[in-house]
């Protein structure tokens, strides 16, 4: 199995201190900063599960004998800090911490690269800094953002990512300062979590409309913790819209769904199908979604069910693809000896 | 096939589009840069009055922000949903038949060749000019 | 040999013969500023002239698009009036052409005026409703209309609903898609109570200005993505309404999503149910699962019709939530993405379902009297 989305958390700000420049060591300690509030906002205790703070816990609780590889996501809400140096230095610190204390001791691990998404040039610099491009496999873009991800604003980041062979990882969560919906502040977490799918959708519209799929022909996107079953209706709408409005976006030279099916994959947790696993499977088949799936447990987050309930119903050939081979091809993960 | 005289060629000046009725069919006749085209006034999509739409030069682009107009290729844009059809042969510009990504291997890198034109075709009619009169051929 | 110059386009024949047709989304509009002025008091005429709307439609996306005023190219009346503002032309091109028995008007101006603030906003929207009654409903018995309101001014909205409640030609209340808060927010509940008391569904239509990027992840750059992105706010409202408890508090409340499509409701209902089940503790007062509220309280107009890769997928979506009884046919005249009654629905629909979508569901929802 290749688990494409597993979460670890920075236990406290002190953990990052060895990886931060002196200026921040002093200032953050002086101000007794306890870390970004955005992490708990996106994953309150009711859904966060028991956070995983070190490699030992990960091995014990998540990695199994069957785990060939796992991609670790460390969300640290760096985008909630607007200071251009702090946001960039925090991102770099998280990456250094991941490399030293997770990737180095555990060869099965891969990781999402954290970047300062508010400053795409700085993000590009962070992307280009890394030699370990086979261990950091995608660039983490939490989807709650101030700009749609197709915007030319982000192109320096995409250029660097494409150049260095990174996939872009669009992930549930993020902090923008504004309401995470199209219609104002939600009342409940359940509501906000449900609405997150809309934000993924808006970014896909943007990636197509702005021509990112054309400008960066080798750039690929993984949608992490996004839900899966909402995708087809978006593709239909996109295709329908393109047939009418191609002349506004003439760089889109074929059906948007064709681009997207070629360039995106989605992790399986959560699938968001009906309660009946067989019905979910039927839907995935009818909508031709299986080939886009990458298995993920999303441990330790609480979803109420596991995608394995559905994936276990697949034919063995299909299971192999979703549980490991799709991810192997997508991320270039070479088979363990 | 029957041939009908639509009238003097001077009735079809450059830059104009006119509707005529032939054998019960509404047909749009266009003179674009001196060339004559005739299309059925009915869009294959939802039946809209295709020939009430605009004639536009083919617009293509190789990258975002670039807009490249053709001097020679013209399309009619349906006044309803804006679908584009080649004036010459009625071919819809895009492929409405999705080419599915099959079977399942991941392709890393640029997409393969562009899709072929699809089954949506607007009906066209051959025109000829003889001794300054425009003739149209309409099948039964 | 027959050459008839400038013959009108072949009549949109093959209208769905044998089917009654109710068009649940038509956009009429003010023919001019002068008309608007004639329905405003002197005070608001002056304000409108000297200051004007204070909430700006953030950008005119249609400017880079391919349809002027987002209208069908052939919907510009010969009178020179804007599309949808000429009743005679609308009669000919829409009502008579297609044999429409009833058409429900959702006034174009709500797009801009539905979220203008204060007394000025209330005055504008009242003027629009008066215009609708006088110049559309009075002369044309086939037409019905929505009471447009300024939802972010609930007191004014309630007053406006009560004003028109006894006029049976107003069949629903119209809110814009983008208000300051998601629709389940308690500030809107007095509006829902007033609508329910008057027996009027709440209709929601694309439009409004609330200062939030419509996608939630930033502002769109192109008309293409903005228009495709109309769907997301409807989903946010569904989440909000079904989790808010409003349907327990106001059991007769009905919601009509106009011009939002419908297939997205299926995966959304699954997502909402999963979250609601897993996180029961967050909303202990919620009595039922979101999908149950969805089944009972929501309707959807069909335009812009879903065009999936295969007809079977259309049926899968309709069947998943028994939407046969919930779809309301609409053309969206005079907009460019007009759905032609004879072509828009998949051919493979059964006769029974077709009848429901074309008229049966609307007749039941709006209580429309049928001609003998």
PDB file of N, CA and C in Angstrom, chain C residues 8 19 71 88 106-107 131-132 145-146 148 167 187 206 219 228 236 241 256 297 302 347 361 363 365:
ATOM      1  N   UNK C   8     -37.970  34.772 -41.338  1.00  0.00           N
ATOM      2  CA  UNK C   8     -37.646  34.484 -39.932  1.00  0.00           C
ATOM      3  C   UNK C   8     -37.095  33.072 -39.837  1.00  0.00           C
ATOM      4  N   UNK C  19     -47.495  18.271 -24.406  1.00  0.00           N
ATOM      5  CA  UNK C  19     -47.053  18.598 -23.063  1.00  0.00           C
ATOM      6  C   UNK C  19     -47.448  20.023 -22.713  1.00  0.00           C
ATOM      7  N   UNK C  71     -26.951  37.845 -23.099  1.00  0.00           N
ATOM      8  CA  UNK C  71     -28.229  37.491 -23.725  1.00  0.00           C
ATOM      9  C   UNK C  71     -28.029  36.723 -25.025  1.00  0.00           C
ATOM     10  N   UNK C  88     -44.137  42.581 -25.709  1.00  0.00           N
ATOM     11  CA  UNK C  88     -44.655  42.059 -26.975  1.00  0.00           C
ATOM     12  C   UNK C  88     -43.668  41.103 -27.627  1.00  0.00           C
ATOM     13  N   UNK C 106     -38.478  36.138 -12.889  1.00  0.00           N
ATOM     14  CA  UNK C 106     -37.512  36.487 -11.846  1.00  0.00           C
ATOM     15  C   UNK C 106     -36.748  37.693 -12.367  1.00  0.00           C
ATOM     16  N   UNK C 107     -37.075  38.843 -11.848  1.00  0.00           N
ATOM     17  CA  UNK C 107     -36.648  40.098 -12.459  1.00  0.00           C
ATOM     18  C   UNK C 107     -35.122  40.224 -12.486  1.00  0.00           C
ATOM     19  N   UNK C 131     -43.216  47.696 -10.724  1.00  0.00           N
ATOM     20  CA  UNK C 131     -43.043  47.647 -12.178  1.00  0.00           C
ATOM     21  C   UNK C 131     -43.468  46.285 -12.715  1.00  0.00           C
ATOM     22  N   UNK C 132     -43.049  45.240 -12.047  1.00  0.00           N
ATOM     23  CA  UNK C 132     -43.395  43.885 -12.469  1.00  0.00           C
ATOM     24  C   UNK C 132     -44.911  43.696 -12.505  1.00  0.00           C
ATOM     25  N   UNK C 145     -44.908  35.896 -11.023  1.00  0.00           N
ATOM     26  CA  UNK C 145     -43.650  36.557 -10.674  1.00  0.00           C
ATOM     27  C   UNK C 145     -43.213  36.231  -9.253  1.00  0.00           C
ATOM     28  N   UNK C 146     -41.975  36.581  -8.979  1.00  0.00           N
ATOM     29  CA  UNK C 146     -41.433  36.468  -7.639  1.00  0.00           C
ATOM     30  C   UNK C 146     -41.422  37.849  -7.001  1.00  0.00           C
ATOM     31  N   UNK C 148     -39.341  40.215  -5.295  1.00  0.00           N
ATOM     32  CA  UNK C 148     -37.920  40.422  -5.042  1.00  0.00           C
ATOM     33  C   UNK C 148     -37.759  41.118  -3.696  1.00  0.00           C
ATOM     34  N   UNK C 167     -51.581  38.914  -3.362  1.00  0.00           N
ATOM     35  CA  UNK C 167     -51.671  38.934  -4.824  1.00  0.00           C
ATOM     36  C   UNK C 167     -51.246  37.558  -5.338  1.00  0.00           C
ATOM     37  N   UNK C 187     -30.500  35.292  10.979  1.00  0.00           N
ATOM     38  CA  UNK C 187     -30.996  36.629  10.638  1.00  0.00           C
ATOM     39  C   UNK C 187     -32.035  36.575   9.524  1.00  0.00           C
ATOM     40  N   UNK C 206     -29.045  33.355  -9.073  1.00  0.00           N
ATOM     41  CA  UNK C 206     -27.735  33.957  -9.281  1.00  0.00           C
ATOM     42  C   UNK C 206     -27.855  35.480  -9.211  1.00  0.00           C
ATOM     43  N   UNK C 219     -11.181  35.379  -6.208  1.00  0.00           N
ATOM     44  CA  UNK C 219     -11.996  35.918  -7.308  1.00  0.00           C
ATOM     45  C   UNK C 219     -11.633  35.276  -8.628  1.00  0.00           C
ATOM     46  N   UNK C 228     -19.346  29.196 -14.751  1.00  0.00           N
ATOM     47  CA  UNK C 228     -19.298  27.786 -14.342  1.00  0.00           C
ATOM     48  C   UNK C 228     -19.325  27.686 -12.825  1.00  0.00           C
ATOM     49  N   UNK C 236     -23.198  25.810  -0.798  1.00  0.00           N
ATOM     50  CA  UNK C 236     -22.964  26.388   0.529  1.00  0.00           C
ATOM     51  C   UNK C 236     -24.299  26.682   1.217  1.00  0.00           C
ATOM     52  N   UNK C 241     -28.534  25.621   5.201  1.00  0.00           N
ATOM     53  CA  UNK C 241     -29.955  25.429   5.497  1.00  0.00           C
ATOM     54  C   UNK C 241     -30.208  24.087   6.178  1.00  0.00           C
ATOM     55  N   UNK C 256     -36.465  26.946  -3.587  1.00  0.00           N
ATOM     56  CA  UNK C 256     -36.317  26.658  -5.018  1.00  0.00           C
ATOM     57  C   UNK C 256     -34.973  27.207  -5.465  1.00  0.00           C
ATOM     58  N   UNK C 297     -37.588  19.537   1.145  1.00  0.00           N
ATOM     59  CA  UNK C 297     -37.757  20.981   1.113  1.00  0.00           C
ATOM     60  C   UNK C 297     -37.160  21.693  -0.090  1.00  0.00           C
ATOM     61  N   UNK C 302     -34.431  23.380 -14.106  1.00  0.00           N
ATOM     62  CA  UNK C 302     -33.584  22.498 -14.899  1.00  0.00           C
ATOM     63  C   UNK C 302     -32.474  23.224 -15.647  1.00  0.00           C
ATOM     64  N   UNK C 347     -33.739  12.755 -24.333  1.00  0.00           N
ATOM     65  CA  UNK C 347     -34.840  12.073 -25.016  1.00  0.00           C
ATOM     66  C   UNK C 347     -35.297  10.830 -24.268  1.00  0.00           C
ATOM     67  N   UNK C 361     -44.722  19.319 -11.717  1.00  0.00           N
ATOM     68  CA  UNK C 361     -44.070  19.718 -10.467  1.00  0.00           C
ATOM     69  C   UNK C 361     -44.319  21.189 -10.151  1.00  0.00           C
ATOM     70  N   UNK C 363     -46.902  23.001 -11.173  1.00  0.00           N
ATOM     71  CA  UNK C 363     -48.307  23.183 -10.812  1.00  0.00           C
ATOM     72  C   UNK C 363     -48.526  22.819  -9.347  1.00  0.00           C
ATOM     73  N   UNK C 365     -46.191  22.733  -6.938  1.00  0.00           N
ATOM     74  CA  UNK C 365     -45.447  23.625  -6.053  1.00  0.00           C
ATOM     75  C   UNK C 365     -46.109  24.986  -5.924  1.00  0.00           C
TER      76      UNK C 365
END
